């Protein structure tokens, strides 16, 4: 069966690649339209916030100027020190210092808002292509909430807290299933299952990555991990088919050399290896 897979025609592979490229271009155009819309909305909000902060800063500066003039007039009108008047002047001076500090804080905040505007402009102009198979009706998500949940799940994954990470990635897919990082969440669920030696669940999750998203940047890794899961399940024919497909579709992927090595190892055994040989392939 493996020999038949190796002989798959180049014309069929090229046709599949063209269809995949057309699908990805369609998704890219949809995502660009969405990003333009989101960019316009965000910039309008940020410009309004900047305008409001400028107005507040101007009002505070005007108030400070009035207080400075009042303080100057009061100081000029005092011909000799009076205890009660000195106390009032000190209070006014304290208020003036507090007001100046408040104005400086507002100016600092305004500078940060302006910097945030520039950062968002830069981010939106360098945003990568869409990494999921969506459509023009994809629901809007809260970027900060989605990012917080994803980062928490990823942190727990790297710390080995797989159960908590699994819950968080599933929550992410439930609430933000059409977001840019949904494909990564699905991939990490497969990686968690693989680490827990639940190879059937790992295969299911990597299948979802391949079927739902078709993202060139992560498809090779998902397909390779799916093949390795199938090998762990001793489903060697299916594993060989996935490895062969990976090598043909993604010859320049970083995981392709590993896939080729696994294929060579599979070919070194009989088409129907004994249970002992099957076991040695997955160790």
PDB file of N, CA, C and O in Angstrom, residues 27 31-32 34-35 38 42 123-124 127-133 138-139 141 146 150 172 176-185 213 215 217-218:
ATOM      1  N   UNK A  27      -9.459  33.494   1.575  1.00  0.00           N
ATOM      2  CA  UNK A  27      -9.500  33.812   3.017  1.00  0.00           C
ATOM      3  C   UNK A  27      -8.714  35.083   3.310  1.00  0.00           C
ATOM      4  O   UNK A  27      -9.099  35.892   4.153  1.00  0.00           O
ATOM      5  N   UNK A  31     -10.068  38.452   5.149  1.00  0.00           N
ATOM      6  CA  UNK A  31      -9.435  38.959   6.367  1.00  0.00           C
ATOM      7  C   UNK A  31      -8.956  40.389   6.202  1.00  0.00           C
ATOM      8  O   UNK A  31      -9.047  41.192   7.121  1.00  0.00           O
ATOM      9  N   UNK A  32      -8.444  40.724   5.001  1.00  0.00           N
ATOM     10  CA  UNK A  32      -7.998  42.101   4.755  1.00  0.00           C
ATOM     11  C   UNK A  32      -9.159  43.066   4.877  1.00  0.00           C
ATOM     12  O   UNK A  32      -9.043  44.146   5.471  1.00  0.00           O
ATOM     13  N   UNK A  34     -11.834  42.637   6.660  1.00  0.00           N
ATOM     14  CA  UNK A  34     -12.182  42.729   8.084  1.00  0.00           C
ATOM     15  C   UNK A  34     -11.191  43.616   8.837  1.00  0.00           C
ATOM     16  O   UNK A  34     -11.578  44.427   9.682  1.00  0.00           O
ATOM     17  N   UNK A  35      -9.900  43.463   8.508  1.00  0.00           N
ATOM     18  CA  UNK A  35      -8.887  44.252   9.196  1.00  0.00           C
ATOM     19  C   UNK A  35      -9.036  45.742   8.878  1.00  0.00           C
ATOM     20  O   UNK A  35      -8.843  46.592   9.743  1.00  0.00           O
ATOM     21  N   UNK A  38     -11.915  46.915  11.023  1.00  0.00           N
ATOM     22  CA  UNK A  38     -11.515  47.015  12.433  1.00  0.00           C
ATOM     23  C   UNK A  38     -10.536  48.167  12.643  1.00  0.00           C
ATOM     24  O   UNK A  38     -10.591  48.869  13.654  1.00  0.00           O
ATOM     25  N   UNK A  42     -11.135  51.230  15.270  1.00  0.00           N
ATOM     26  CA  UNK A  42     -10.196  51.446  16.379  1.00  0.00           C
ATOM     27  C   UNK A  42      -9.559  52.825  16.300  1.00  0.00           C
ATOM     28  O   UNK A  42      -9.378  53.505  17.322  1.00  0.00           O
ATOM     29  N   UNK A 123       1.071  47.825  14.219  1.00  0.00           N
ATOM     30  CA  UNK A 123       0.635  46.425  14.323  1.00  0.00           C
ATOM     31  C   UNK A 123      -0.339  46.054  13.206  1.00  0.00           C
ATOM     32  O   UNK A 123      -0.228  44.992  12.592  1.00  0.00           O
ATOM     33  N   UNK A 124      -1.261  46.960  12.927  1.00  0.00           N
ATOM     34  CA  UNK A 124      -2.273  46.657  11.921  1.00  0.00           C
ATOM     35  C   UNK A 124      -1.679  46.616  10.515  1.00  0.00           C
ATOM     36  O   UNK A 124      -2.146  45.866   9.667  1.00  0.00           O
ATOM     37  N   UNK A 127       0.186  43.108  10.280  1.00  0.00           N
ATOM     38  CA  UNK A 127      -0.538  41.923  10.736  1.00  0.00           C
ATOM     39  C   UNK A 127      -0.421  40.813   9.708  1.00  0.00           C
ATOM     40  O   UNK A 127      -0.568  41.047   8.510  1.00  0.00           O
ATOM     41  N   UNK A 128      -0.115  39.557  10.136  1.00  0.00           N
ATOM     42  CA  UNK A 128       0.057  38.464   9.185  1.00  0.00           C
ATOM     43  C   UNK A 128      -1.257  38.055   8.547  1.00  0.00           C
ATOM     44  O   UNK A 128      -2.330  38.437   9.006  1.00  0.00           O
ATOM     45  N   UNK A 129      -1.199  37.232   7.504  1.00  0.00           N
ATOM     46  CA  UNK A 129      -2.419  36.761   6.844  1.00  0.00           C
ATOM     47  C   UNK A 129      -3.276  35.964   7.789  1.00  0.00           C
ATOM     48  O   UNK A 129      -2.802  35.477   8.820  1.00  0.00           O
ATOM     49  N   UNK A 130      -4.556  35.796   7.487  1.00  0.00           N
ATOM     50  CA  UNK A 130      -5.448  35.045   8.356  1.00  0.00           C
ATOM     51  C   UNK A 130      -5.001  33.607   8.499  1.00  0.00           C
ATOM     52  O   UNK A 130      -4.539  32.995   7.561  1.00  0.00           O
ATOM     53  N   UNK A 131      -5.135  33.038   9.709  1.00  0.00           N
ATOM     54  CA  UNK A 131      -4.689  31.676   9.963  1.00  0.00           C
ATOM     55  C   UNK A 131      -5.845  30.741  10.241  1.00  0.00           C
ATOM     56  O   UNK A 131      -5.722  29.799  10.991  1.00  0.00           O
ATOM     57  N   UNK A 132      -7.013  31.021   9.653  1.00  0.00           N
ATOM     58  CA  UNK A 132      -8.138  30.120   9.826  1.00  0.00           C
ATOM     59  C   UNK A 132      -9.045  30.243   8.620  1.00  0.00           C
ATOM     60  O   UNK A 132      -8.988  31.212   7.878  1.00  0.00           O
ATOM     61  N   UNK A 133      -9.898  29.254   8.464  1.00  0.00           N
ATOM     62  CA  UNK A 133     -10.830  29.235   7.322  1.00  0.00           C
ATOM     63  C   UNK A 133     -12.133  29.860   7.773  1.00  0.00           C
ATOM     64  O   UNK A 133     -13.018  29.205   8.279  1.00  0.00           O
ATOM     65  N   UNK A 138     -17.892  36.173  10.164  1.00  0.00           N
ATOM     66  CA  UNK A 138     -17.242  35.801  11.428  1.00  0.00           C
ATOM     67  C   UNK A 138     -17.552  36.843  12.488  1.00  0.00           C
ATOM     68  O   UNK A 138     -17.485  38.045  12.281  1.00  0.00           O
ATOM     69  N   UNK A 139     -17.902  36.382  13.679  1.00  0.00           N
ATOM     70  CA  UNK A 139     -18.294  37.280  14.757  1.00  0.00           C
ATOM     71  C   UNK A 139     -17.090  38.005  15.312  1.00  0.00           C
ATOM     72  O   UNK A 139     -15.982  37.479  15.348  1.00  0.00           O
ATOM     73  N   UNK A 141     -14.613  39.607  18.110  1.00  0.00           N
ATOM     74  CA  UNK A 141     -14.181  39.157  19.422  1.00  0.00           C
ATOM     75  C   UNK A 141     -13.471  40.303  20.107  1.00  0.00           C
ATOM     76  O   UNK A 141     -13.002  41.246  19.480  1.00  0.00           O
ATOM     77  N   UNK A 146      -9.460  37.651  24.411  1.00  0.00           N
ATOM     78  CA  UNK A 146      -8.997  36.469  23.687  1.00  0.00           C
ATOM     79  C   UNK A 146      -7.511  36.252  23.924  1.00  0.00           C
ATOM     80  O   UNK A 146      -7.068  35.131  24.180  1.00  0.00           O
ATOM     81  N   UNK A 150      -5.773  33.026  25.752  1.00  0.00           N
ATOM     82  CA  UNK A 150      -4.824  32.195  24.997  1.00  0.00           C
ATOM     83  C   UNK A 150      -3.463  32.157  25.685  1.00  0.00           C
ATOM     84  O   UNK A 150      -2.858  31.093  25.814  1.00  0.00           O
ATOM     85  N   UNK A 172     -11.285  28.750  24.781  1.00  0.00           N
ATOM     86  CA  UNK A 172     -10.896  29.685  23.721  1.00  0.00           C
ATOM     87  C   UNK A 172     -11.594  29.323  22.413  1.00  0.00           C
ATOM     88  O   UNK A 172     -12.129  30.199  21.720  1.00  0.00           O
ATOM     89  N   UNK A 176     -13.917  31.966  20.953  1.00  0.00           N
ATOM     90  CA  UNK A 176     -13.197  32.693  19.907  1.00  0.00           C
ATOM     91  C   UNK A 176     -12.807  31.742  18.771  1.00  0.00           C
ATOM     92  O   UNK A 176     -11.687  31.782  18.259  1.00  0.00           O
ATOM     93  N   UNK A 177     -13.726  30.873  18.402  1.00  0.00           N
ATOM     94  CA  UNK A 177     -13.435  29.842  17.414  1.00  0.00           C
ATOM     95  C   UNK A 177     -13.120  30.370  16.030  1.00  0.00           C
ATOM     96  O   UNK A 177     -12.577  29.636  15.201  1.00  0.00           O
ATOM     97  N   UNK A 178     -13.433  31.630  15.745  1.00  0.00           N
ATOM     98  CA  UNK A 178     -13.139  32.206  14.426  1.00  0.00           C
ATOM     99  C   UNK A 178     -12.030  33.252  14.504  1.00  0.00           C
ATOM    100  O   UNK A 178     -11.846  34.025  13.574  1.00  0.00           O
ATOM    101  N   UNK A 179     -11.306  33.283  15.612  1.00  0.00           N
ATOM    102  CA  UNK A 179     -10.212  34.241  15.750  1.00  0.00           C
ATOM    103  C   UNK A 179      -8.979  33.733  15.020  1.00  0.00           C
ATOM    104  O   UNK A 179      -8.909  32.593  14.579  1.00  0.00           O
ATOM    105  N   UNK A 180      -7.969  34.603  14.933  1.00  0.00           N
ATOM    106  CA  UNK A 180      -6.761  34.269  14.197  1.00  0.00           C
ATOM    107  C   UNK A 180      -5.997  33.110  14.825  1.00  0.00           C
ATOM    108  O   UNK A 180      -5.332  32.347  14.136  1.00  0.00           O
ATOM    109  N   UNK A 181      -6.090  32.959  16.152  1.00  0.00           N
ATOM    110  CA  UNK A 181      -5.270  31.955  16.841  1.00  0.00           C
ATOM    111  C   UNK A 181      -6.049  30.692  17.176  1.00  0.00           C
ATOM    112  O   UNK A 181      -5.563  29.839  17.906  1.00  0.00           O
ATOM    113  N   UNK A 182      -7.255  30.555  16.621  1.00  0.00           N
ATOM    114  CA  UNK A 182      -8.051  29.349  16.896  1.00  0.00           C
ATOM    115  C   UNK A 182      -7.330  28.102  16.421  1.00  0.00           C
ATOM    116  O   UNK A 182      -7.357  27.053  17.078  1.00  0.00           O
ATOM    117  N   UNK A 183      -6.655  28.209  15.268  1.00  0.00           N
ATOM    118  CA  UNK A 183      -5.937  27.047  14.743  1.00  0.00           C
ATOM    119  C   UNK A 183      -4.829  26.619  15.701  1.00  0.00           C
ATOM    120  O   UNK A 183      -4.569  25.428  15.890  1.00  0.00           O
ATOM    121  N   UNK A 184      -4.174  27.587  16.367  1.00  0.00           N
ATOM    122  CA  UNK A 184      -3.129  27.245  17.327  1.00  0.00           C
ATOM    123  C   UNK A 184      -3.721  26.546  18.541  1.00  0.00           C
ATOM    124  O   UNK A 184      -3.137  25.583  19.059  1.00  0.00           O
ATOM    125  N   UNK A 185      -4.871  27.030  19.006  1.00  0.00           N
ATOM    126  CA  UNK A 185      -5.522  26.388  20.146  1.00  0.00           C
ATOM    127  C   UNK A 185      -5.859  24.939  19.829  1.00  0.00           C
ATOM    128  O   UNK A 185      -5.647  24.032  20.651  1.00  0.00           O
ATOM    129  N   UNK A 213      -8.890  24.342   9.001  1.00  0.00           N
ATOM    130  CA  UNK A 213      -8.131  25.572   8.841  1.00  0.00           C
ATOM    131  C   UNK A 213      -7.271  25.609   7.583  1.00  0.00           C
ATOM    132  O   UNK A 213      -7.177  26.616   6.914  1.00  0.00           O
ATOM    133  N   UNK A 215      -4.054  25.853   7.055  1.00  0.00           N
ATOM    134  CA  UNK A 215      -3.109  26.965   7.127  1.00  0.00           C
ATOM    135  C   UNK A 215      -1.712  26.440   6.829  1.00  0.00           C
ATOM    136  O   UNK A 215      -1.221  25.553   7.500  1.00  0.00           O
ATOM    137  N   UNK A 217       1.210  27.523   7.337  1.00  0.00           N
ATOM    138  CA  UNK A 217       2.260  27.682   8.328  1.00  0.00           C
ATOM    139  C   UNK A 217       2.222  26.625   9.414  1.00  0.00           C
ATOM    140  O   UNK A 217       3.228  26.354  10.049  1.00  0.00           O
ATOM    141  N   UNK A 218       1.074  26.018   9.665  1.00  0.00           N
ATOM    142  CA  UNK A 218       0.969  25.054  10.752  1.00  0.00           C
ATOM    143  C   UNK A 218       0.524  23.680  10.274  1.00  0.00           C
ATOM    144  O   UNK A 218       0.645  22.693  10.999  1.00  0.00           O
TER     145      UNK A 218
END
